[in-house]
Backbone atoms as SQL, in Angstrom:
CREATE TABLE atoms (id INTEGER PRIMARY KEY, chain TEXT, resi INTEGER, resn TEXT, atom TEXT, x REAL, y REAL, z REAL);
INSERT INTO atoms VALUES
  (1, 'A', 1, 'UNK', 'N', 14.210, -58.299, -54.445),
  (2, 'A', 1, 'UNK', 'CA', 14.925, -57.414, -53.562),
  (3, 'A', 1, 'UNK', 'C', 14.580, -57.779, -52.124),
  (4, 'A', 2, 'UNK', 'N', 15.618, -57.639, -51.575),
  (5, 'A', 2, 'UNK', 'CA', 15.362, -57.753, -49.825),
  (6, 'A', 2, 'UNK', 'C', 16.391, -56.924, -48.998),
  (7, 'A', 3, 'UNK', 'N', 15.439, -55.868, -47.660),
  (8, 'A', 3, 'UNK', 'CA', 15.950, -55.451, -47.319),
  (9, 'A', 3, 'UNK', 'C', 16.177, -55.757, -46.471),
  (10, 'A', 4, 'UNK', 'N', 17.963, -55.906, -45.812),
  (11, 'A', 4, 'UNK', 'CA', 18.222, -56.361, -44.392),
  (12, 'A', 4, 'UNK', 'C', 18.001, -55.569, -43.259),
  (13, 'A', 5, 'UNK', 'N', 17.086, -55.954, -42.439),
  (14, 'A', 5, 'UNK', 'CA', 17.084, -54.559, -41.000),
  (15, 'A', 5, 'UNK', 'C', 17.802, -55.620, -40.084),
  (16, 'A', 6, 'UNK', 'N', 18.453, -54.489, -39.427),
  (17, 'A', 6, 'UNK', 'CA', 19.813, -55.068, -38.596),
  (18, 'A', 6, 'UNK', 'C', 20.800, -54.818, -38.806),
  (19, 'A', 7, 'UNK', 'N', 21.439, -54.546, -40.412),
  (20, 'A', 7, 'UNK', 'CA', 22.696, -55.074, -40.708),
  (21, 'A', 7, 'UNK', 'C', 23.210, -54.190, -40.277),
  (22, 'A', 8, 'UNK', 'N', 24.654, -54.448, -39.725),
  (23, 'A', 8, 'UNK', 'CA', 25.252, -53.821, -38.727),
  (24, 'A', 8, 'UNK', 'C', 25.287, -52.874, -37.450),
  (25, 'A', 9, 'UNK', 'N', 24.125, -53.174, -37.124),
  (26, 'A', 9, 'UNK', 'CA', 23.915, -52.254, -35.685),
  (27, 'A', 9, 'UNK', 'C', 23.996, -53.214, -34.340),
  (28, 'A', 10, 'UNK', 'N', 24.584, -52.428, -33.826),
  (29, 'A', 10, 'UNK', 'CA', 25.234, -53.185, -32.625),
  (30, 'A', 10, 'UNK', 'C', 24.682, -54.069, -31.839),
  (31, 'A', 11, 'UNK', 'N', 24.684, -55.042, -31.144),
  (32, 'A', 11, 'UNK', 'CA', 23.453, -55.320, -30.327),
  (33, 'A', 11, 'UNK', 'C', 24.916, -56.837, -29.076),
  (34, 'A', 12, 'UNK', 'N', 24.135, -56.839, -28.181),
  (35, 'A', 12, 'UNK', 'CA', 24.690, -57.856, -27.204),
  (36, 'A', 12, 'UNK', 'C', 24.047, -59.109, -27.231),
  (37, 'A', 13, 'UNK', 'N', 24.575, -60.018, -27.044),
  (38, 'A', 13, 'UNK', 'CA', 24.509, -61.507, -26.880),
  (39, 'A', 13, 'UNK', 'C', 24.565, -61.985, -25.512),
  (40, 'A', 14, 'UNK', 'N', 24.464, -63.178, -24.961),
  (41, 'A', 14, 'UNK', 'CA', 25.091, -63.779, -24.400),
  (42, 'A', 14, 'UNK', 'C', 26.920, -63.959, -23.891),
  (43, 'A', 15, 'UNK', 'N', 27.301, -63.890, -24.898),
  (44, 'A', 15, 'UNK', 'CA', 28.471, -63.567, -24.907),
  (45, 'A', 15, 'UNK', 'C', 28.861, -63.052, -25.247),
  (46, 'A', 16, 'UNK', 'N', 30.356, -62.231, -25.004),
  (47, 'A', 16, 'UNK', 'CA', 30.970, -60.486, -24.981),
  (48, 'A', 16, 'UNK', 'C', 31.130, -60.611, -26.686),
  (49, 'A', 17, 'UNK', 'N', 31.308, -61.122, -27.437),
  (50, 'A', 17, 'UNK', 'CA', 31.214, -61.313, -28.840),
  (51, 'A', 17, 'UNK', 'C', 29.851, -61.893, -29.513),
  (52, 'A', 18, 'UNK', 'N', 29.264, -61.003, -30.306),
  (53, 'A', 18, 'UNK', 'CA', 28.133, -61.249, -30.591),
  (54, 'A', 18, 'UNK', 'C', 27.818, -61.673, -31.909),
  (55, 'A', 19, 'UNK', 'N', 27.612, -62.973, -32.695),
  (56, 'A', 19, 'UNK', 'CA', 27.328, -62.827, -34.267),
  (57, 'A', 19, 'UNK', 'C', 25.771, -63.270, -34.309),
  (58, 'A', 20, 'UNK', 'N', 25.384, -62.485, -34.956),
  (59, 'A', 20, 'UNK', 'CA', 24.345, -63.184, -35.861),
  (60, 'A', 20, 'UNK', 'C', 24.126, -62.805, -37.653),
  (61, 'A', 21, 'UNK', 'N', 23.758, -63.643, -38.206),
  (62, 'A', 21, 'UNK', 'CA', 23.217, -63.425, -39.459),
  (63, 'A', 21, 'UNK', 'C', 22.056, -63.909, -39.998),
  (64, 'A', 22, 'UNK', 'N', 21.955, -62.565, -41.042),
  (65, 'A', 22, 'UNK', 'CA', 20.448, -62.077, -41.397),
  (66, 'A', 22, 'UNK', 'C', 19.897, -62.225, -42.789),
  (67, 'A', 23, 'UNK', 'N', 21.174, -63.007, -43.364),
  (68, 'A', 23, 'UNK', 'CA', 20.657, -63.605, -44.900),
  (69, 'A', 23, 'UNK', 'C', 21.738, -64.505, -45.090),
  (70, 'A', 24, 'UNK', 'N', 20.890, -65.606, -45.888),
  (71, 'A', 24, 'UNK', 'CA', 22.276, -66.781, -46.317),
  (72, 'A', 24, 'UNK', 'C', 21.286, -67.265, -47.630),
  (73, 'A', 25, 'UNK', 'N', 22.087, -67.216, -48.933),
  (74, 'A', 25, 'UNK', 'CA', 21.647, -67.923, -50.427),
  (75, 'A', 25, 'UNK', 'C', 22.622, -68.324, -50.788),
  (76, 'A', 26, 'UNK', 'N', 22.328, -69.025, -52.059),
  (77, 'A', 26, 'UNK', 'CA', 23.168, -69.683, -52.770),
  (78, 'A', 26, 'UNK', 'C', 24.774, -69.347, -52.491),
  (79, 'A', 27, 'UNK', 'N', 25.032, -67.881, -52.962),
  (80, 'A', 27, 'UNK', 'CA', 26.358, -67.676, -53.100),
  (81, 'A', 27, 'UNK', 'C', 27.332, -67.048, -52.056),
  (82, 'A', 28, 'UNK', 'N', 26.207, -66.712, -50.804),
  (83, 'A', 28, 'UNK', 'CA', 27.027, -65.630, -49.995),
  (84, 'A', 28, 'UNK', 'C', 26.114, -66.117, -48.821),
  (85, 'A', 29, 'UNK', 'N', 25.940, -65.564, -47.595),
  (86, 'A', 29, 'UNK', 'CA', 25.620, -65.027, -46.744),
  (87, 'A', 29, 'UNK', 'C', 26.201, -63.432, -45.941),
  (88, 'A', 30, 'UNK', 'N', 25.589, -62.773, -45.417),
  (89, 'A', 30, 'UNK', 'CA', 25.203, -61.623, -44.814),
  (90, 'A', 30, 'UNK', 'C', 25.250, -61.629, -42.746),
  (91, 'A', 31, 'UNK', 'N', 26.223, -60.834, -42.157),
  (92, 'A', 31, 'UNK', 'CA', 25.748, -60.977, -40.901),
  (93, 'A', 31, 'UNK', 'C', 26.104, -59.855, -39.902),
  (94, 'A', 32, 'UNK', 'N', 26.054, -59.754, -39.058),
  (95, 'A', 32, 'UNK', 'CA', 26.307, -58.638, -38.201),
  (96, 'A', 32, 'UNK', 'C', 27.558, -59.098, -37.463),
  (97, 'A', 33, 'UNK', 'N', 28.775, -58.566, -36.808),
  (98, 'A', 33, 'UNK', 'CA', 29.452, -58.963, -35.706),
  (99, 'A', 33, 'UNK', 'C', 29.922, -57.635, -34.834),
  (100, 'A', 34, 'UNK', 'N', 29.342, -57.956, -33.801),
  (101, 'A', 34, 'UNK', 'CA', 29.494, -57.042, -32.293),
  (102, 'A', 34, 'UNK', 'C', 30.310, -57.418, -31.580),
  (103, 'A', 35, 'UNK', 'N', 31.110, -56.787, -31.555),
  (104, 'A', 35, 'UNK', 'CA', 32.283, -57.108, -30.000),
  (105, 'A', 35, 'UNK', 'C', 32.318, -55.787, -29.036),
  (106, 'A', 36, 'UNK', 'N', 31.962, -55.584, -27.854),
  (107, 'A', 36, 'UNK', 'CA', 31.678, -54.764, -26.730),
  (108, 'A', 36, 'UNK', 'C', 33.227, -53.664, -26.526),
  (109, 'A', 37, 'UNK', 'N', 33.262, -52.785, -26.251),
  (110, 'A', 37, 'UNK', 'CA', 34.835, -52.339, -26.126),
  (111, 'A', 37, 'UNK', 'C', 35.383, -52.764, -25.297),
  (112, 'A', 38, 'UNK', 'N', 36.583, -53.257, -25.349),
  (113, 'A', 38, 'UNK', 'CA', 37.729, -53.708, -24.142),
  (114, 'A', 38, 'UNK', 'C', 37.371, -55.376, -24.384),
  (115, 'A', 39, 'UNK', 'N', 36.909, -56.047, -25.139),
  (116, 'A', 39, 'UNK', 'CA', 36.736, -57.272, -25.563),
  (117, 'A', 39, 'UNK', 'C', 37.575, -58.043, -26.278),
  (118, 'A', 40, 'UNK', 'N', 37.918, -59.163, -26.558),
  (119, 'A', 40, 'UNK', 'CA', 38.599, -59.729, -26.804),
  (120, 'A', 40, 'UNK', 'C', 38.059, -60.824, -27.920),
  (121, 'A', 41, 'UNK', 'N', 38.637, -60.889, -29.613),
  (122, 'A', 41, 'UNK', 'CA', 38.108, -61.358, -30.573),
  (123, 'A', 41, 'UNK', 'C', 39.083, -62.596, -30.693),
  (124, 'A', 42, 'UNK', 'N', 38.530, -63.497, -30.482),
  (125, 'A', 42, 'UNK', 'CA', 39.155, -64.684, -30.495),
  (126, 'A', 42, 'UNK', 'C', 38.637, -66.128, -31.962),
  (127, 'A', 43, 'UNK', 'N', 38.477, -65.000, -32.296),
  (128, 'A', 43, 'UNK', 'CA', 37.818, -65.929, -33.732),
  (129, 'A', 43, 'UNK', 'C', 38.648, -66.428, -34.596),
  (130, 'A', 44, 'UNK', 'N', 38.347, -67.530, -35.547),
  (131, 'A', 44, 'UNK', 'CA', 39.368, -68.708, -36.006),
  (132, 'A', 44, 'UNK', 'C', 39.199, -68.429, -37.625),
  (133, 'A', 45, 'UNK', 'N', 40.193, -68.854, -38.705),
  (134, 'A', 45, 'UNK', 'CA', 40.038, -68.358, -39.635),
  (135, 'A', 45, 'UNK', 'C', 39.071, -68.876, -40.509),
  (136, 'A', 46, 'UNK', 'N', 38.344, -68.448, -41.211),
  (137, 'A', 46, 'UNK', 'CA', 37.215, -68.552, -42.138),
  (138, 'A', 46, 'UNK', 'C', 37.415, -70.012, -43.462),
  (139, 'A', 47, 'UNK', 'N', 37.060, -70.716, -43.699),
  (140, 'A', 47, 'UNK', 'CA', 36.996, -71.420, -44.705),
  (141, 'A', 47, 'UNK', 'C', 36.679, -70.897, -46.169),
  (142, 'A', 48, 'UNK', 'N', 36.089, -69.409, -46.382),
  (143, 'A', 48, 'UNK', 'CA', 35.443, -68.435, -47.209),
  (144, 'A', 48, 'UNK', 'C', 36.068, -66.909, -46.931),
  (145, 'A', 49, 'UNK', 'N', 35.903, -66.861, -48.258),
  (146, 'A', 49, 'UNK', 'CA', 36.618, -65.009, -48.819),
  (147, 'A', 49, 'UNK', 'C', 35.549, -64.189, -47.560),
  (148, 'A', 50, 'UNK', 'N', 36.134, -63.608, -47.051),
  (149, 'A', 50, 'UNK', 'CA', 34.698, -62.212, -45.945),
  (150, 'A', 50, 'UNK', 'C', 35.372, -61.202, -46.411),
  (151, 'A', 51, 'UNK', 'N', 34.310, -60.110, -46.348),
  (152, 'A', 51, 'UNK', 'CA', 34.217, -58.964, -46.248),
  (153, 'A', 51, 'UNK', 'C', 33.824, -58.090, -45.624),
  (154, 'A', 52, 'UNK', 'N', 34.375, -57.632, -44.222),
  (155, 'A', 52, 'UNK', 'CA', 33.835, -56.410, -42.812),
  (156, 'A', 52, 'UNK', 'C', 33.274, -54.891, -43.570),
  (157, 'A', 53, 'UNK', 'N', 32.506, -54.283, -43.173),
  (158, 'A', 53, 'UNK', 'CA', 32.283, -53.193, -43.567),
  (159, 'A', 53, 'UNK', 'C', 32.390, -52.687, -41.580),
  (160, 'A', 54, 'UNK', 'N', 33.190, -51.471, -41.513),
  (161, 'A', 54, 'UNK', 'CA', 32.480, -51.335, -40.337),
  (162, 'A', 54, 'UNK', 'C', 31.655, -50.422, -40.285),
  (163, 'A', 55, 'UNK', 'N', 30.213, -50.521, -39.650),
  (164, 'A', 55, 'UNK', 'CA', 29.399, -49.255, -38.885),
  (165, 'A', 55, 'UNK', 'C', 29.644, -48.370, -37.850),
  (166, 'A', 56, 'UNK', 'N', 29.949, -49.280, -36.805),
  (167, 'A', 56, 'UNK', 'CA', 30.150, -48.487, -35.818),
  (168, 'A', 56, 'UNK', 'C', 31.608, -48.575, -34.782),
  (169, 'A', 57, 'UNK', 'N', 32.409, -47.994, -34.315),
  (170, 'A', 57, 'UNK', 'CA', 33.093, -48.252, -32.971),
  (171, 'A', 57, 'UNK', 'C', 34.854, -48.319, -33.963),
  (172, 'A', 58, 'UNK', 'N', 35.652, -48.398, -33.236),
  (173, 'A', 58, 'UNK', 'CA', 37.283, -48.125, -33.145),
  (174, 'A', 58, 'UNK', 'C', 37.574, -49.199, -32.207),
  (175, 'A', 59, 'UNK', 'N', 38.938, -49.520, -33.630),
  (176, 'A', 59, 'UNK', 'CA', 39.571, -50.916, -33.097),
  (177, 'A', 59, 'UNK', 'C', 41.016, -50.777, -33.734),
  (178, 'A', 60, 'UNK', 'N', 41.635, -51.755, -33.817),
  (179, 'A', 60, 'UNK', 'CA', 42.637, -51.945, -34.588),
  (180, 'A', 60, 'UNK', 'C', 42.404, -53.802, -35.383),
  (181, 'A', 61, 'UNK', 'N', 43.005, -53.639, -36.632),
  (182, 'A', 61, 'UNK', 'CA', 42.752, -54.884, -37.026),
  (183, 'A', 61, 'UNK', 'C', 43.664, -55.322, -37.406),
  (184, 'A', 62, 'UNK', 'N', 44.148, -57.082, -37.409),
  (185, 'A', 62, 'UNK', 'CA', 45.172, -57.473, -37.275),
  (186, 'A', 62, 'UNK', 'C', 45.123, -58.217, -38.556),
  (187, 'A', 63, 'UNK', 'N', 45.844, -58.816, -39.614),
  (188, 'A', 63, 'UNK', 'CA', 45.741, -60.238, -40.240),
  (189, 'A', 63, 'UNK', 'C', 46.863, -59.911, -41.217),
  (190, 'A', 64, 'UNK', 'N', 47.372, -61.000, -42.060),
  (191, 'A', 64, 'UNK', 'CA', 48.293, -61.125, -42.708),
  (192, 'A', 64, 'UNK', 'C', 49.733, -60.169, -42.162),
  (193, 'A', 65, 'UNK', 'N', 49.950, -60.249, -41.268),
  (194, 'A', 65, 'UNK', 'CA', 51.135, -59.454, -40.489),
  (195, 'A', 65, 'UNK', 'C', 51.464, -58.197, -40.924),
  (196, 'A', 66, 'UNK', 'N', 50.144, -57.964, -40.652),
  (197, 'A', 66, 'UNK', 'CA', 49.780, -56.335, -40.904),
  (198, 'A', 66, 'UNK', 'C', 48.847, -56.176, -39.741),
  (199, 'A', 67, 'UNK', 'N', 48.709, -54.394, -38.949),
  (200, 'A', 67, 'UNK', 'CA', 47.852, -54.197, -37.929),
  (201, 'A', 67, 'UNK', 'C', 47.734, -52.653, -38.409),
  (202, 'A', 68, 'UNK', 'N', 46.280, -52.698, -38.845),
  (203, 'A', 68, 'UNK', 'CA', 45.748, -51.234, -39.566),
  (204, 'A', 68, 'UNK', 'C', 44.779, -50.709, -38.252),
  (205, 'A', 69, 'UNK', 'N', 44.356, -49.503, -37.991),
  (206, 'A', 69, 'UNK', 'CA', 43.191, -49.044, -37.470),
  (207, 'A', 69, 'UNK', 'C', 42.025, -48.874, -38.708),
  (208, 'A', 70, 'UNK', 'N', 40.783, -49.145, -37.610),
  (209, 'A', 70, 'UNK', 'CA', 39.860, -49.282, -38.014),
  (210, 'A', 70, 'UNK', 'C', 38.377, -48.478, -37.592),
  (211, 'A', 71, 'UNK', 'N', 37.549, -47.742, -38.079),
  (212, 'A', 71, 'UNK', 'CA', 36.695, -46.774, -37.504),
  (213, 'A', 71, 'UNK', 'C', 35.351, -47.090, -38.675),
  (214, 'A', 72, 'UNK', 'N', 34.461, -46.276, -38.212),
  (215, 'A', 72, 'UNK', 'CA', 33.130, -46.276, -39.164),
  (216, 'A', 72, 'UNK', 'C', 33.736, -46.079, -40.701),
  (217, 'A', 73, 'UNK', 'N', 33.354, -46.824, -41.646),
  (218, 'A', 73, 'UNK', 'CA', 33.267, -46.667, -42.858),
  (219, 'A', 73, 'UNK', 'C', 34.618, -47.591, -43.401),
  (220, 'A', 74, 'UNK', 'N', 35.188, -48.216, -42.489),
  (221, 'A', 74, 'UNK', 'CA', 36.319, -49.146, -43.009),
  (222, 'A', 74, 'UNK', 'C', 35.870, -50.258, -43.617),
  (223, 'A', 75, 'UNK', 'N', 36.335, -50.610, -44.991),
  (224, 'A', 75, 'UNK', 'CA', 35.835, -51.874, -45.279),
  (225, 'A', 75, 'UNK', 'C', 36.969, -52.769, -45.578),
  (226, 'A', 76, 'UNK', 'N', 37.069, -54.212, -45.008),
  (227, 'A', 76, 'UNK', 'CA', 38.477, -54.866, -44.984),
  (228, 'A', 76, 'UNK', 'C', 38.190, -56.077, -46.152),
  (229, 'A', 77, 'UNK', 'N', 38.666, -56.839, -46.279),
  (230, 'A', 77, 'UNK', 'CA', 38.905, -57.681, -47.307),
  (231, 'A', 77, 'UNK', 'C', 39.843, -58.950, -46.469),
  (232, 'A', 78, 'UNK', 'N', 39.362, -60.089, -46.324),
  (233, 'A', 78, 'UNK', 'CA', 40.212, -61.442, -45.402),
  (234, 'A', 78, 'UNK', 'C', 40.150, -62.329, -46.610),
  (235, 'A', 79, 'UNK', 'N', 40.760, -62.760, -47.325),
  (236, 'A', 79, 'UNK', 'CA', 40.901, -64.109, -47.656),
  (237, 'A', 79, 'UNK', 'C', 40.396, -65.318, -47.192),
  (238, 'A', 80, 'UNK', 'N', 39.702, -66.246, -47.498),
  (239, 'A', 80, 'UNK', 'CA', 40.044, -67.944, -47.026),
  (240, 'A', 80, 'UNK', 'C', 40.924, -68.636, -46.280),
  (241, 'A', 81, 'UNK', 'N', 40.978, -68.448, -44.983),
  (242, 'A', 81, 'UNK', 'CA', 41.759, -69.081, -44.233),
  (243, 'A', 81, 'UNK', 'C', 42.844, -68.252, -43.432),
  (244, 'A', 82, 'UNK', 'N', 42.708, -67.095, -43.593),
  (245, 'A', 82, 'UNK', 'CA', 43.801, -66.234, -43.119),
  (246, 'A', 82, 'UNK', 'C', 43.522, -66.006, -41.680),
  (247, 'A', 83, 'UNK', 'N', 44.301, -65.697, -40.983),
  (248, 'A', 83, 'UNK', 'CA', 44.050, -65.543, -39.440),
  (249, 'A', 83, 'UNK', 'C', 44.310, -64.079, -39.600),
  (250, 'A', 84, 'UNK', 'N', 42.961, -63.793, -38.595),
  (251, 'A', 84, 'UNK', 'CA', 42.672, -61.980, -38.242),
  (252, 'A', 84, 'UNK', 'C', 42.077, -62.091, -37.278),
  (253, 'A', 85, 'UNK', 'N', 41.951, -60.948, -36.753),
  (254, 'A', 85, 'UNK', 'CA', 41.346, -60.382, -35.467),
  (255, 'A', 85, 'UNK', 'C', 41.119, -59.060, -35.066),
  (256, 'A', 86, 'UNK', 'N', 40.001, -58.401, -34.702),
  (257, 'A', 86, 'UNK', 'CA', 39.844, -57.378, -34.234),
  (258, 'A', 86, 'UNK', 'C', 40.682, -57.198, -32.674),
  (259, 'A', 87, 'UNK', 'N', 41.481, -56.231, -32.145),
  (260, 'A', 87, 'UNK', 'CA', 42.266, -55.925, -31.074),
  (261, 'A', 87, 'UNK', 'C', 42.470, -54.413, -30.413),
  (262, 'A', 88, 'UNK', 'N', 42.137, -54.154, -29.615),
  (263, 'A', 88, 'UNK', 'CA', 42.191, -52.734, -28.786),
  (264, 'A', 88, 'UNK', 'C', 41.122, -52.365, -29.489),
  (265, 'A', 89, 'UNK', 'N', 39.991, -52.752, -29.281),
  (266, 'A', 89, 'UNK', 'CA', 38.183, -52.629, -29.265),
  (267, 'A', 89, 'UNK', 'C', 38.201, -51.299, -27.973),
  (268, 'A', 90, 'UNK', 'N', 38.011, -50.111, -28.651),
  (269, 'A', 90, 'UNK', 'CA', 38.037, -48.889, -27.518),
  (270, 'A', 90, 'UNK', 'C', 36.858, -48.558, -27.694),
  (271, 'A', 91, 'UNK', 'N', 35.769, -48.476, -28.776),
  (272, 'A', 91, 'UNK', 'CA', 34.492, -47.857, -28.695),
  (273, 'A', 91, 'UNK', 'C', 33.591, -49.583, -29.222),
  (274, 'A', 92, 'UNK', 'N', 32.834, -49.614, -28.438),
  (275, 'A', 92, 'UNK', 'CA', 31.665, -50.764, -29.268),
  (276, 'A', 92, 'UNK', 'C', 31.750, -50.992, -30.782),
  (277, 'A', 93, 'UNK', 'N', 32.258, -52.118, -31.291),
  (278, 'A', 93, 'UNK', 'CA', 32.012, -52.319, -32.427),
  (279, 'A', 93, 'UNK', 'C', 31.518, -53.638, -33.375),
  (280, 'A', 94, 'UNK', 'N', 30.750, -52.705, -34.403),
  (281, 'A', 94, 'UNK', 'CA', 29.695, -53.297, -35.118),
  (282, 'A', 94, 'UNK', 'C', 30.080, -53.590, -36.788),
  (283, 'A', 95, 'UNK', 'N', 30.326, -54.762, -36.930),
  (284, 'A', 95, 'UNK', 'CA', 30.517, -54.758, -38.371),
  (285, 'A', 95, 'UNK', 'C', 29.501, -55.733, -39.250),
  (286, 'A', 96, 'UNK', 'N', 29.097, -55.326, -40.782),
  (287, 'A', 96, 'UNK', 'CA', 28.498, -56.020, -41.233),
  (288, 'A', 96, 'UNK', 'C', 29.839, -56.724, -42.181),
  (289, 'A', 97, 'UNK', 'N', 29.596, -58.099, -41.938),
  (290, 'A', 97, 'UNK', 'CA', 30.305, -59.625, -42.748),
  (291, 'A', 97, 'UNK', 'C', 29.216, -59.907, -44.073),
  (292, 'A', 98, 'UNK', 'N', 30.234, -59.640, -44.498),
  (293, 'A', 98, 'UNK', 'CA', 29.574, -60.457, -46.016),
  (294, 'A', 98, 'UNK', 'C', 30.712, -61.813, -46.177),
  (295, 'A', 99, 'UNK', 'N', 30.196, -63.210, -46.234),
  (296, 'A', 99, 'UNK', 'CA', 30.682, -64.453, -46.642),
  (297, 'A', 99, 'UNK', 'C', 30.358, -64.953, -47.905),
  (298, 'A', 100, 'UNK', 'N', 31.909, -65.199, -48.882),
  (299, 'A', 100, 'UNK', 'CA', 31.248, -65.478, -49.941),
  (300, 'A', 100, 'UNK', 'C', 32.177, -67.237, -50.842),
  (301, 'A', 101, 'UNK', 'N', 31.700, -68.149, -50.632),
  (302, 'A', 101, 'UNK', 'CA', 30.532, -68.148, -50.320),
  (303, 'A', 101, 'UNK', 'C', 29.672, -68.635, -49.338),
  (304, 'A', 102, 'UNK', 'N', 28.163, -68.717, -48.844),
  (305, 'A', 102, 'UNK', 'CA', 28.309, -69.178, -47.447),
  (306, 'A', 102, 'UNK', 'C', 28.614, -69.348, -46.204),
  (307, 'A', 103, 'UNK', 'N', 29.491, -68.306, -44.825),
  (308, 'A', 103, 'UNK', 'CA', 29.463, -68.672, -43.995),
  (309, 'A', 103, 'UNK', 'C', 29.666, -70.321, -43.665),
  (310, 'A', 104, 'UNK', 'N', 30.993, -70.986, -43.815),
  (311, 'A', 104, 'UNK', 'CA', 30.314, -72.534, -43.051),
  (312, 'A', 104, 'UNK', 'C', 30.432, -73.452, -43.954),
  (313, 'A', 105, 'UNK', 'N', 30.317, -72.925, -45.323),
  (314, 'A', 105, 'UNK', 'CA', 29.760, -74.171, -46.649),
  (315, 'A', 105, 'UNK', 'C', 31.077, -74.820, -46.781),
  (316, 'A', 106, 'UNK', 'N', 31.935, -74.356, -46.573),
  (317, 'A', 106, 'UNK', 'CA', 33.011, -75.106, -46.710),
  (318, 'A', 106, 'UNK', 'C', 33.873, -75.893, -46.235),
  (319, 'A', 107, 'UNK', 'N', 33.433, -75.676, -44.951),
  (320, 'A', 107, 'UNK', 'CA', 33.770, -76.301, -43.897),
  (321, 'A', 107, 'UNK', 'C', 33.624, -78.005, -43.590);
């Protein structure tokens, strides 16, 4: 067993979009992603199935030509390769990413 401290609580970077992650094994990796409110998610599509849970903050989310809102306790589902994006970021938000598998491995 291992417990992640961190996972999903907000935190700033260097830059107005913040990732880090806090576990990577065999089949998955684990990570946090912060984007500040009024920010702009410019991220590219995944090579691997993800899964957002959000913790914290209100957004709207975009992908497969669909645009849902999004608040604490939303959990989304992206496919392999699909283009998404978080958009109209009004409160700080914090989501924990689950990559499966790997973050990257496929790339």
């Amino acid at each position: 067993m291992r417990v992640i401290d961190g996972a999903g609580t907000f935190t700033r970077g260097d830059e107005p979009v913040h990732w880090v992650e806090q576990l990577r094994v065999t089949d998955l990796s684990v990570g946090t992603y912060s984007i500040p409110a009024g920010s702009v998610d410019e991220q590219d599509p995944h090579t691997e199935d993800e899964i957002y849970v959000v913790t914290t903050g209100r957004a709207m989310f975009e992908a497969g030509g669909e645009r849902v809102p999004i608040g604490p306790g939303s959990v989304i589902f992206v496919p392999a390769h699909e283009v998404h994006r978080f958009t109209d970021i009004t409160e700080d938000l914090a989501t924990v990413v689950i990559f499966a598998p790997p973050e990257g491995s496929r790339s």
